[in-house]
Coordinates of C-alpha atoms in Angstrom, one line a residue:
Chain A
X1 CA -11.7 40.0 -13.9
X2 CA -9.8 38.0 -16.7
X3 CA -6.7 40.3 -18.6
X4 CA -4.6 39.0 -21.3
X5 CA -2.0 41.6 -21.7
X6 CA 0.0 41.0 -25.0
X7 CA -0.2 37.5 -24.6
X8 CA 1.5 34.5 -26.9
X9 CA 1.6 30.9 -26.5
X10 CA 4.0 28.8 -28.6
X11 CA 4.1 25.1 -28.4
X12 CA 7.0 23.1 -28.6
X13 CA 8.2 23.5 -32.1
X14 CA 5.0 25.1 -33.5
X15 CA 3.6 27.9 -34.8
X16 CA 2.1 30.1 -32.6
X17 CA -1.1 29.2 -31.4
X18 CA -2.1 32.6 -29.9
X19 CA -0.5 35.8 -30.7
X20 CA -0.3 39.3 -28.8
X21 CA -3.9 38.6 -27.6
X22 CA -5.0 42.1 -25.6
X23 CA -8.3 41.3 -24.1
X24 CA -10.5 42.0 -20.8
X25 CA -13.4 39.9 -19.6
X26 CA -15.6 41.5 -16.6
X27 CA -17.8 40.2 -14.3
X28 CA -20.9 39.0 -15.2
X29 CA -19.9 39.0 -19.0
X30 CA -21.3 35.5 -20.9
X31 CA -18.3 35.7 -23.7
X32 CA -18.5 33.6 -26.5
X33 CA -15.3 32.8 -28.5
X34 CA -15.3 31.6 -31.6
X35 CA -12.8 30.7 -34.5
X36 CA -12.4 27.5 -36.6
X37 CA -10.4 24.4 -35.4
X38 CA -7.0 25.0 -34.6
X39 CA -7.5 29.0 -34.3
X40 CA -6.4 28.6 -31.0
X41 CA -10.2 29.1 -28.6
X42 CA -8.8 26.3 -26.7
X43 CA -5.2 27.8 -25.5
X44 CA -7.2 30.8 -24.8
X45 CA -9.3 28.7 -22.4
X46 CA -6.4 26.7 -21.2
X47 CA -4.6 29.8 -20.2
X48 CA -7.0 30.9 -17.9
X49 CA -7.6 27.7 -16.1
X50 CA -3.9 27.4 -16.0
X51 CA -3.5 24.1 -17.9
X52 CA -0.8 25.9 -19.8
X53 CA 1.5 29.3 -19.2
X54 CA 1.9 32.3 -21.5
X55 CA 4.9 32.0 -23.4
X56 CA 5.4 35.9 -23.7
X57 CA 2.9 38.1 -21.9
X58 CA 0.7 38.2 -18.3
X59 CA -2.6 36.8 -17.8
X60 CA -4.4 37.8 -14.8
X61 CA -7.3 36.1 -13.0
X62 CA -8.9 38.6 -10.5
X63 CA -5.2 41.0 -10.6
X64 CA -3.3 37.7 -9.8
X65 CA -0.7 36.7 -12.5
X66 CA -1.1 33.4 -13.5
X67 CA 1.8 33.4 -15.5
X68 CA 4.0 31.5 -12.5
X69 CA 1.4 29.7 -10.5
X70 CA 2.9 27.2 -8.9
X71 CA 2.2 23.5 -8.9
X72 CA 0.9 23.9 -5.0
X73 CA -1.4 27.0 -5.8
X74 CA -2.8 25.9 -8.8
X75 CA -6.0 23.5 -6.8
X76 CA -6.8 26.7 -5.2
X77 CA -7.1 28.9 -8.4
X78 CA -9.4 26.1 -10.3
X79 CA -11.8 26.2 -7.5
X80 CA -12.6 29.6 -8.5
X81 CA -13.3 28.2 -12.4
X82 CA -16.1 25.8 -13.1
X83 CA -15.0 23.8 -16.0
X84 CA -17.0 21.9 -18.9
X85 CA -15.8 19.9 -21.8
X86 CA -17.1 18.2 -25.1
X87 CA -16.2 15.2 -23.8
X88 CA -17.7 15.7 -20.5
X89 CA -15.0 14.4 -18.4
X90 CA -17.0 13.1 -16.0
X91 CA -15.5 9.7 -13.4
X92 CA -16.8 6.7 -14.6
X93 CA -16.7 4.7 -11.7
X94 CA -18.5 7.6 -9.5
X95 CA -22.1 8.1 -9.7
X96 CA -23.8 11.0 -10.7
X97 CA -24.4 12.6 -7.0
X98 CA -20.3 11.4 -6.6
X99 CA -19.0 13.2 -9.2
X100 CA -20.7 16.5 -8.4
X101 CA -19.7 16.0 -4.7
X102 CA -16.1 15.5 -6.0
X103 CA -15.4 19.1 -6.8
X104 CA -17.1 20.1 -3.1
X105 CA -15.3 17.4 -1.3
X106 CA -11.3 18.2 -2.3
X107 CA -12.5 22.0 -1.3
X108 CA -12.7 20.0 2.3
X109 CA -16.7 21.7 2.3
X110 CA -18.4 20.2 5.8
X111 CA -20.6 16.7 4.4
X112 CA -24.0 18.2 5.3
X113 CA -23.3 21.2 2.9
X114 CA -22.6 18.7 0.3
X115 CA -25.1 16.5 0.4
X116 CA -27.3 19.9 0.2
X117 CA -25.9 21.5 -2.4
X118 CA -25.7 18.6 -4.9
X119 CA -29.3 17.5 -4.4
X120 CA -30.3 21.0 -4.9
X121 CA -28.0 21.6 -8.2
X122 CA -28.7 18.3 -9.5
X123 CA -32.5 19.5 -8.9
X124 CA -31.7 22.8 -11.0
X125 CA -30.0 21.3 -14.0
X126 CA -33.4 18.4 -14.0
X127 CA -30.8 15.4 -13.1
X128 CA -32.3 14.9 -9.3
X129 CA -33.7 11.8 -10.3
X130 CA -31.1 10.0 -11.6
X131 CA -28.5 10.3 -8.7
X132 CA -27.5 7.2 -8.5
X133 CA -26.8 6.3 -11.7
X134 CA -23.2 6.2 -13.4
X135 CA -22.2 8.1 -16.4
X136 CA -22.1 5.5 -18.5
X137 CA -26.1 4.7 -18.1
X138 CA -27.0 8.4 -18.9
X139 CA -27.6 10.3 -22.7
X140 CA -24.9 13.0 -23.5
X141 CA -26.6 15.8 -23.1
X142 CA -27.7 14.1 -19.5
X143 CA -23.7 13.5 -18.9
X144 CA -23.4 17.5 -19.8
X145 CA -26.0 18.7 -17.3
X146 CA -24.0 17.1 -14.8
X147 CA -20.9 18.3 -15.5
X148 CA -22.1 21.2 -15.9
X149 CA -24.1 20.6 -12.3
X150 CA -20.4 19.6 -11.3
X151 CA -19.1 22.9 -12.8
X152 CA -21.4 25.1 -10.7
X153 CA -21.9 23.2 -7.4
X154 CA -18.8 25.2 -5.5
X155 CA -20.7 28.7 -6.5
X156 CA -17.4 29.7 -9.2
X157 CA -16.5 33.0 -10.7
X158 CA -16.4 32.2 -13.6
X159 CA -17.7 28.7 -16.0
X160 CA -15.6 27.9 -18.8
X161 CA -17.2 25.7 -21.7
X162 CA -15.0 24.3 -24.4
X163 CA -17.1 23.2 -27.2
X164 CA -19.7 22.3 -24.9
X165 CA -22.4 21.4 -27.5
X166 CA -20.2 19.4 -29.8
X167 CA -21.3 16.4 -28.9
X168 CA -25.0 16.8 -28.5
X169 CA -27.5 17.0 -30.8
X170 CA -29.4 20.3 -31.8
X171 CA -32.1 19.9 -29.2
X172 CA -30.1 19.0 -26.8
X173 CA -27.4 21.6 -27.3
X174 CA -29.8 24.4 -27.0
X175 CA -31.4 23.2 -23.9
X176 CA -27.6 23.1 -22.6
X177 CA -26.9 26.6 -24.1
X178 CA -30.0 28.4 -22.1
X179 CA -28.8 27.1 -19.0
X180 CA -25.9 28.5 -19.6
X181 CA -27.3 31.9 -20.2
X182 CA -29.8 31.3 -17.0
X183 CA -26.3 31.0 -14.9
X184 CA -25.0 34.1 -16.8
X185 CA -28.4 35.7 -15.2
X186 CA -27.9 35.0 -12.2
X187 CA -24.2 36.6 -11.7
X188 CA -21.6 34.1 -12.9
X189 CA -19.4 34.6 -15.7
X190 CA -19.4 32.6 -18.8
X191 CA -16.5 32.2 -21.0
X192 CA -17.8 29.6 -23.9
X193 CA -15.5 28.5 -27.1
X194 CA -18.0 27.4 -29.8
X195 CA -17.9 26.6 -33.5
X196 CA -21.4 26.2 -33.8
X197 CA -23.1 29.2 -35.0
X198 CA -26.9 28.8 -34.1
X199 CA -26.0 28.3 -30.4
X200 CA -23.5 31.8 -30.7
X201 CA -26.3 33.6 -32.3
X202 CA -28.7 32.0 -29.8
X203 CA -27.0 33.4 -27.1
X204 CA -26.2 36.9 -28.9
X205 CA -23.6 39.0 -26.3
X206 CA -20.5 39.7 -26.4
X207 CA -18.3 37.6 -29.8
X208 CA -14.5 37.3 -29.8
X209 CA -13.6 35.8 -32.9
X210 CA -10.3 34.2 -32.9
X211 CA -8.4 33.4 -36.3
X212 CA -4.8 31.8 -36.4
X213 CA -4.4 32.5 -33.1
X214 CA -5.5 36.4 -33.4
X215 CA -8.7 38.1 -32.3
X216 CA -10.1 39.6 -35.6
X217 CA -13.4 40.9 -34.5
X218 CA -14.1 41.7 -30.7
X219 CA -17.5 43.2 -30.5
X220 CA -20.2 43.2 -27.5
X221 CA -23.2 42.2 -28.8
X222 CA -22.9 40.2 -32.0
X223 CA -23.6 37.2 -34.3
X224 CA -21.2 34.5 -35.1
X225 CA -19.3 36.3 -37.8
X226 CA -17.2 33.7 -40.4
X227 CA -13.2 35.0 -40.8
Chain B
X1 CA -7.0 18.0 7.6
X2 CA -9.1 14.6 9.3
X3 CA -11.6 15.3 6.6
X4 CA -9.3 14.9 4.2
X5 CA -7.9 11.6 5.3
X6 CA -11.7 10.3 5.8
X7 CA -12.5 11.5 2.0
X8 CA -9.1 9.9 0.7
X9 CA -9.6 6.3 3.1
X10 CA -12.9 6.3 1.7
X11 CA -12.0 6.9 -2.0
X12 CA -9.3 4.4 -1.6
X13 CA -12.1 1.7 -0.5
X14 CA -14.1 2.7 -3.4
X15 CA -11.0 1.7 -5.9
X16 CA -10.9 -1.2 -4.2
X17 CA -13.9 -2.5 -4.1
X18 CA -14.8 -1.1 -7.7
X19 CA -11.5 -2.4 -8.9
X20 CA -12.8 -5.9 -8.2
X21 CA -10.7 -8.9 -9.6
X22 CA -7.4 -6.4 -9.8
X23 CA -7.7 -6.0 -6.1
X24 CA -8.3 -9.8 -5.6
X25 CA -5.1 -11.0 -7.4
X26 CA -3.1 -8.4 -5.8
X27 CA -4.5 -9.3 -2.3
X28 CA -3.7 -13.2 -3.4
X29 CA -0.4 -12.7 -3.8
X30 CA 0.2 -10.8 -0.9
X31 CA -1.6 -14.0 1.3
X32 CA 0.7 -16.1 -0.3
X33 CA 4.0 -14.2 0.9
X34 CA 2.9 -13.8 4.0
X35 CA 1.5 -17.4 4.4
X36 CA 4.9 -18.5 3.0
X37 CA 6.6 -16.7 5.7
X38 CA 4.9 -17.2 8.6
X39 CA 4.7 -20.6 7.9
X40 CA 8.6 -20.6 7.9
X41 CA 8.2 -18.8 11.4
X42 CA 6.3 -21.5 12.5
X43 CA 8.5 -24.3 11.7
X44 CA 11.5 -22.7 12.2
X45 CA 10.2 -22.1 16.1
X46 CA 9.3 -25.4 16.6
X47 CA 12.1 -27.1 15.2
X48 CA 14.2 -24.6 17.6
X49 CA 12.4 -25.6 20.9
X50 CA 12.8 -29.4 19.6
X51 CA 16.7 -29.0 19.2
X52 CA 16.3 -27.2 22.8
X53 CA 14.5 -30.1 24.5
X54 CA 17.0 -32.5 22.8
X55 CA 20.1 -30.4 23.8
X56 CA 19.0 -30.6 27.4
X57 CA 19.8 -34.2 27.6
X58 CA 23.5 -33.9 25.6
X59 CA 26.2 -34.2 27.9
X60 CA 29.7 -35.8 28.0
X61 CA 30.8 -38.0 30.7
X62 CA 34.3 -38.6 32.2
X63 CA 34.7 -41.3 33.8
X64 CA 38.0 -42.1 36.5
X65 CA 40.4 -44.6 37.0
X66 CA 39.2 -46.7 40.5
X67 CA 42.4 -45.6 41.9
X68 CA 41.8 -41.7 41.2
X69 CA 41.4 -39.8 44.8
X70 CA 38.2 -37.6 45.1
X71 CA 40.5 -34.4 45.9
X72 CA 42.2 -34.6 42.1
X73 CA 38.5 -35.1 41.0
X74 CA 37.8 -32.0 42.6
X75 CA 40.8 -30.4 40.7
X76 CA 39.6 -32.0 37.3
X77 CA 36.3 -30.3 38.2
X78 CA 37.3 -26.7 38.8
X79 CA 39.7 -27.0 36.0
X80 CA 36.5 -28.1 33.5
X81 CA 34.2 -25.3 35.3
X82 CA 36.8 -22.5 34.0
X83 CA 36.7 -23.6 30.9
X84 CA 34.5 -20.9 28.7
X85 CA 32.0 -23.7 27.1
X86 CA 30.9 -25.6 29.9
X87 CA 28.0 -24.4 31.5
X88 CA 27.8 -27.2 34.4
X89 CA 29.5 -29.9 35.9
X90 CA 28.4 -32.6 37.9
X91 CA 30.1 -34.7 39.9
X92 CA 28.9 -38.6 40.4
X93 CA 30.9 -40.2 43.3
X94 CA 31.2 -44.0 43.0
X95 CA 28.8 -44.6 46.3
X96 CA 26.4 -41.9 43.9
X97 CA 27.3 -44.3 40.9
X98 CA 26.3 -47.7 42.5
X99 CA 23.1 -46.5 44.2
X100 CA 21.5 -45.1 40.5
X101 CA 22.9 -48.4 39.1
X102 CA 21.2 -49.9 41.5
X103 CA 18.0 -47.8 41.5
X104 CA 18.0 -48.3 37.3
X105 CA 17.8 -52.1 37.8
X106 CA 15.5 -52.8 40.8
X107 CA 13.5 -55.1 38.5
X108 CA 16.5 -56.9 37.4
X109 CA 17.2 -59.5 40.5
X110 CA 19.8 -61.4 38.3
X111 CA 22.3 -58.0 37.8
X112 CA 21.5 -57.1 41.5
X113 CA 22.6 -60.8 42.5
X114 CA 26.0 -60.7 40.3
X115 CA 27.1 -57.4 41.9
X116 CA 27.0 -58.6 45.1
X117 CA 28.9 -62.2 44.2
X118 CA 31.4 -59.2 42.8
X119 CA 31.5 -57.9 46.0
X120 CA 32.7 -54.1 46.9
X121 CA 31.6 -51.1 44.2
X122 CA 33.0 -52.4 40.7
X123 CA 31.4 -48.6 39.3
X124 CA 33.4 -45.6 38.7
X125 CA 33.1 -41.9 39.8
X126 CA 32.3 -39.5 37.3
X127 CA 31.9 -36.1 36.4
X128 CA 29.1 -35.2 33.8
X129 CA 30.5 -32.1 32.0
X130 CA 27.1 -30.1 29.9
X131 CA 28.1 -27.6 27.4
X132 CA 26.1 -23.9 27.2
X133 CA 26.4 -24.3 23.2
X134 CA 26.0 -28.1 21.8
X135 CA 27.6 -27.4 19.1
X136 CA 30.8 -26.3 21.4
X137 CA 31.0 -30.1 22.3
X138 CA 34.3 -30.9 20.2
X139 CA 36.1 -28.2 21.5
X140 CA 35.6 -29.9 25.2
X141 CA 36.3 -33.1 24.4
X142 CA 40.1 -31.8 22.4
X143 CA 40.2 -30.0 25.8
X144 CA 40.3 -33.0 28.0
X145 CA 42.1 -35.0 25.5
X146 CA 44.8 -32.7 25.9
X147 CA 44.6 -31.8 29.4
X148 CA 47.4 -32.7 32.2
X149 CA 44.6 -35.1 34.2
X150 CA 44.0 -36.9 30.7
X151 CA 46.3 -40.0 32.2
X152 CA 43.4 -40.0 35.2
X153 CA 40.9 -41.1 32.9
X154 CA 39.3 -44.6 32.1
X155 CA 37.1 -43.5 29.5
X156 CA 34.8 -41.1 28.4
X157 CA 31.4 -41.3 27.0
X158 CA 29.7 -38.5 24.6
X159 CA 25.9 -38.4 24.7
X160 CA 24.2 -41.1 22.7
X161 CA 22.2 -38.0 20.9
X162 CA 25.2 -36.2 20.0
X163 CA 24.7 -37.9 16.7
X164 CA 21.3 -36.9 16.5
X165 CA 21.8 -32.9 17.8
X166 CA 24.5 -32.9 15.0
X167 CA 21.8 -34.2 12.3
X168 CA 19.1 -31.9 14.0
X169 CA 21.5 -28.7 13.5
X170 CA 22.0 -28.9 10.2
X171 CA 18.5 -30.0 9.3
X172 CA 17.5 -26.5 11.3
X173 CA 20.2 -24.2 9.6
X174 CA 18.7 -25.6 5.7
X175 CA 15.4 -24.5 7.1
X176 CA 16.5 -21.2 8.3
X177 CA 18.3 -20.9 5.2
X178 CA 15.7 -21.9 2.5
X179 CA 13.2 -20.0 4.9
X180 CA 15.1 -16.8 4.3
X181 CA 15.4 -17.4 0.8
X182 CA 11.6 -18.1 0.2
X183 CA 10.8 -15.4 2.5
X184 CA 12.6 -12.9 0.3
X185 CA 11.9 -14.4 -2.7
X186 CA 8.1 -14.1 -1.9
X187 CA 8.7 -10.6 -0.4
X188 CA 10.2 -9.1 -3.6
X189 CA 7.1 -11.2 -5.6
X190 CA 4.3 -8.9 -4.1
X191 CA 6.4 -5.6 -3.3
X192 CA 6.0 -6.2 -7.6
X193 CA 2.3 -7.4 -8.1
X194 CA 1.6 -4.5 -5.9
X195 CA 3.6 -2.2 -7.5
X196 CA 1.5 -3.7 -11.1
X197 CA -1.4 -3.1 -9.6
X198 CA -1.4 0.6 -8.3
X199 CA 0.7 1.1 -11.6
X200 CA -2.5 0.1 -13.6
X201 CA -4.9 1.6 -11.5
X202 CA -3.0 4.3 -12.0
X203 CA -2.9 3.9 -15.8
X204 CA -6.8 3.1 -15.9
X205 CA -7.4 6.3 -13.8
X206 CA -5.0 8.2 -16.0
X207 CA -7.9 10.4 -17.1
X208 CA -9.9 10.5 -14.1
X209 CA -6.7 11.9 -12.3
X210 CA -6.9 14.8 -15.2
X211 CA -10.5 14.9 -14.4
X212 CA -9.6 15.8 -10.5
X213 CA -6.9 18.0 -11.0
X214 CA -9.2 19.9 -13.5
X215 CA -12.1 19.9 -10.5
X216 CA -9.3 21.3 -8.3
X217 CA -8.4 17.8 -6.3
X218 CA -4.9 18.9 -4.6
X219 CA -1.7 16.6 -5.4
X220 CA -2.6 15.3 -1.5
X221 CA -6.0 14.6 -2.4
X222 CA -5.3 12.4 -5.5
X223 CA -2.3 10.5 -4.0
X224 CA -3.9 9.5 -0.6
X225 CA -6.0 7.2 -1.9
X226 CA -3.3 5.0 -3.6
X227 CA -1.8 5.0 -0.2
X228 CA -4.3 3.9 1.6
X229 CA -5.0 1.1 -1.2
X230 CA -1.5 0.1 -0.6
X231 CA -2.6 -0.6 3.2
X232 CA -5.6 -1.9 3.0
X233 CA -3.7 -4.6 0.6
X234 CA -1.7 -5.2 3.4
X235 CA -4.3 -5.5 6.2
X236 CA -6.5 -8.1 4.1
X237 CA -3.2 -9.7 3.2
X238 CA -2.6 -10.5 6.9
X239 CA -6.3 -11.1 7.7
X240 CA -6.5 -13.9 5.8
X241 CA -2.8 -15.2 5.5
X242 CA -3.8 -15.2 9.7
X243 CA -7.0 -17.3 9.1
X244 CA -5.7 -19.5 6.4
X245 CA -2.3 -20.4 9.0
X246 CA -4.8 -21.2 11.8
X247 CA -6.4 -23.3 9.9
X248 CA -3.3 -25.8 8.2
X249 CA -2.0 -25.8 11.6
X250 CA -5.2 -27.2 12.9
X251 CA -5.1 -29.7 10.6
X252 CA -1.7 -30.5 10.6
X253 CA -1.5 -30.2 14.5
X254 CA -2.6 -34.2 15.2
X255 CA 0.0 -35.9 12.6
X256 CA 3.1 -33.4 13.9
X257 CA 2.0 -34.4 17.6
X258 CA 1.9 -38.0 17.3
X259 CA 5.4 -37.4 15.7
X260 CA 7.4 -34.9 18.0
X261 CA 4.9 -35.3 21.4
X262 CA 6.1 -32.2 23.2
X263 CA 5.1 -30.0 20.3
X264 CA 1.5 -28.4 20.3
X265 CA 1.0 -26.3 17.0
X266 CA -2.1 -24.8 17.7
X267 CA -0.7 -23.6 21.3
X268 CA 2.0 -22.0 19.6
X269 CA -0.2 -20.2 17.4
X270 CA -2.2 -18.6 19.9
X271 CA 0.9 -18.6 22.2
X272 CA 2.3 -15.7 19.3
X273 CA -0.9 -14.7 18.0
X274 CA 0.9 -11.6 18.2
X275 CA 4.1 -11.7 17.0
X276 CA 2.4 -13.1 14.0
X277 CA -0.1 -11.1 13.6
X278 CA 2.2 -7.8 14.4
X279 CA 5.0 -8.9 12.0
X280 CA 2.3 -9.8 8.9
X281 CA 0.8 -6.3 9.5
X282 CA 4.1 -4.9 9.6
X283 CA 5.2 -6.4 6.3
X284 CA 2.2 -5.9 4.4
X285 CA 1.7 -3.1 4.9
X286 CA 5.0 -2.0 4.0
X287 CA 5.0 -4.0 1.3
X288 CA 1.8 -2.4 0.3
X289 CA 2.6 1.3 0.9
X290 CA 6.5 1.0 -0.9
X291 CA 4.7 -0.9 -3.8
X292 CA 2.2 2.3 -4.3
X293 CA 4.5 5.1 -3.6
X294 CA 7.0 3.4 -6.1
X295 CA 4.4 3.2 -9.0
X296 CA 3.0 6.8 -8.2
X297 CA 6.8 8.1 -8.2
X298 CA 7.0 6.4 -11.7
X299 CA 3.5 7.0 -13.4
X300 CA 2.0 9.8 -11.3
X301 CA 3.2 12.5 -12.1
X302 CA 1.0 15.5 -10.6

């Protein structure tokens, strides 16, 4: 579903920050990628939601290049990617039930199927109760179950978590981790970039481990393994 | 595609309302302009249909030497009716002449009694020459001064309110002119604040806008709102510039009345409730709308 095909990214007047990366990701994987700060897990991510290009080599999403998505296209291809951050980026001056309509209403879904679907997702990821609240009255890991509420609500391919966890306490990362894994279950693909090593081993599948902007060690079911 | 505009209006009322004391200010201003301007309307209208009123009564009359034979009156006439800047002439025979003299001073036995010691019709004939421009009244008067039936002439007598037309002219062209000035001066004011104020919305939402491109929010989607926040500006702008001018002119209606009696302020505001209204909603909005496409051309870029 996701091909990097020799793939490099160079930044303006940097080093590399990925090189020749060769990898496949198929449906209904739960991929976690992991690598110190700076060993690029975030341009990997950012390629495939199309926040940046491939300075040398193709990345596909579902056999569509992505290397020349145009400005117009590119709404269209993140409504097939559920996104979730550290930092949660949630809108502060929407409520909890606003911001997980958000990513339903800009897809132009009918108002009766949204005010469906977000009760029932906020229901799922436990934050059905607290609706009407703004992000800014919530915990983090209550801010992360709804973006990650936000994140699933338009049914994606795929859910990409950068450092989802980093932020959060043990506790709460965990109970943020199995629901990842429960979305895994039920079809979606998970693409997560993690330095933490009890939530890698937790969820124990497939490990890419990234280092100076190489994959070292690529194995499908594995433990967080140090460079 | 109607969804869409709904989502984005709706948004766009959200940032305003939730932008609170930015929107006020912004809104303020706005009042102010318009306020400014259609007060300048205001004035600017009445003062015209006072200078009309007054220009109705303007008029230059010539009077003829007693000995001056009706059919080279008739001459003077047609000559004075081809002349571009006349609109009308009148012509007051001597018999005409006596009887208004005589009709002006009924109550005045004594005058009455010397014109008929006098004996005969001591009064002139006349023609009363109006002009289609009062300004235009110079050029008619160096016309008969230089005409070939000058000689004919006893005397002639401008309008007693020429004086006062001349003062009323200029008094109207300064308001025109300092009207304009404000006008523009107050335009260019808010086409900035509202500019500031999209341009820090803007700014504020910096991340947010991140946020909705992440989410999958199309360019159209994230830009409508500013739009629309540009118009609503606009439409509260005239609301209230359109409530606050109803009320100075009712309160300023009885002192301008007992001043200038054949103005009614209040009558002339409903009279162009819609001209005013029309033109304000016009200009704010446009104000409104150039103000937040200029700021998102500058500091949007998606």
């Amino acid at each position: 579903m996701i091909k990097f095909d020799s793939v490099s990214k160079v930044y303006k007047g940097d080093f590399p920050a990925l090189e020749d990366i060769n990898l496949e990701i198929h449906e209904g994987e739960f991929v976690s990628v992991v690598g110190q700060s700076g060993s690029g897990k975030s341009t990997l991510l950012k390629l495939i939601y199309a926040e940046e290009m491939a300075t040398s080599g193709e990345v596909y999403f579902n056999s569509s290049l992505l290397n020349n998505l145009s400005r117009r296209k590119l709404p269209y291809h993140r409504r097939n990617i559920g996104m979730i951050f550290q930092d949660f980026k949630l809108l502060p001056r929407k409520t909890v039930f606003e911001n997980v309509a958000y990513a339903l209403e800009v897809a132009g879904i009918p108002d009766e199927e949204i005010q469906e679907n977000v009760q029932q997702i906020l229901d799922i990821v436990s934050m059905g109760e607290k609706m009407k609240k703004y992000p800014n009255q919530l915990s983090g890991g209550e801010q992360q179950k709804v973006a990650i509420a936000r994140a699933l609500v338009h049914a994606p391919m795929v859910i990409i978590a950068d450092e989802p966890t980093g932020n959060l306490d043990p506790v709460t990362s965990l109970e943020i981790v199995q629901l990842l894994m429960r979305i895994n279950e039920l079809g979606t693909t998970v693409v997560l970039a993690s330095h933490d090593k009890d939530i890698v081993d937790k969820v124990n599948r497939r490990v890419l481990v990234l280092d100076n902007g190489k994959i070292i060690v690529d194995c499908a079911k594995g433990k967080y393994k140090a460079s | 595609m109607f969804l869409t505009i709904r989502r984005t209006f709706r948004e766009a009322i959200q940032n305003f309302i939730r932008n609170g004391w930015l929107s006020i200010a912004t809104v303020s201003i706005l009042i102010l302009s318009l306020y400014v301007l259609s007060v300048f309307f205001v004035v600017t209208s009445t003062a015209n249909s006072i200078m009309k009123d007054v220009q109705g009564k303007v008029n230059i009359s010539i009077y003829f030497k007693p000995d001056v034979s009706e059919q080279t009156i008739a001459e003077v006439k047609a000559d004075l009716e081809g002349f571009n800047e006349v609109q009308s002439v009148r012509y007051v025979s001597k018999e005409q002449a006596l009887e208004d003299f005589k009709k002006n001073n009924a109550s005045e036995p004594i005058i009455l009694q010397s014109l008929d010691e006098i004996g005969g019709n001591p009064l002139l004939a006349s023609l009363v020459v109006k002009a289609g421009d009062p300004t235009r009244y110079q050029a008619i008067s160096d016309h008969i001064n230089q005409a070939a039936f000058f000689s004919e002439i006893s005397r002639i007598n401008y309008g007693k309110n020429k004086e006062i037309i001349d003062r009323l002219n200029s008094i109207v062209a300064t308001i025109k002119k300092i009207g304009t000035s404000l006008g523009i001066l107050f335009a260019a004011i808010s086409l900035l604040i509202t500019f500031n104020a999209v341009r820090i919305t803007i700014y504020t939402h910096k991340q947010e806008i991140e946020i909705m491109r992440l989410v999958g929010a199309s360019n159209y989607f994230i830009r409508m709102p500013f739009i629309f926040e540009g118009v609503i500006y606009g439409v509260m702008g005239t609301v209230f510039s359109m409530l606050i001018l109803f009320i100075s002119v009712r309160f300023v209606t009885p002192y301008v009345s007992s001043a200038i009696p054949s103005s009614n302020l209040v009558e002339f505001y409903f009279n162009n409730f819609g001209i005013l209204l029309g033109g304000q909603a016009a200009l704010g909005v446009f104000l409104g709308v150039i103000g937040s496409l200029i700021a998102m051309r500058k500091y949007l870029k998606v």
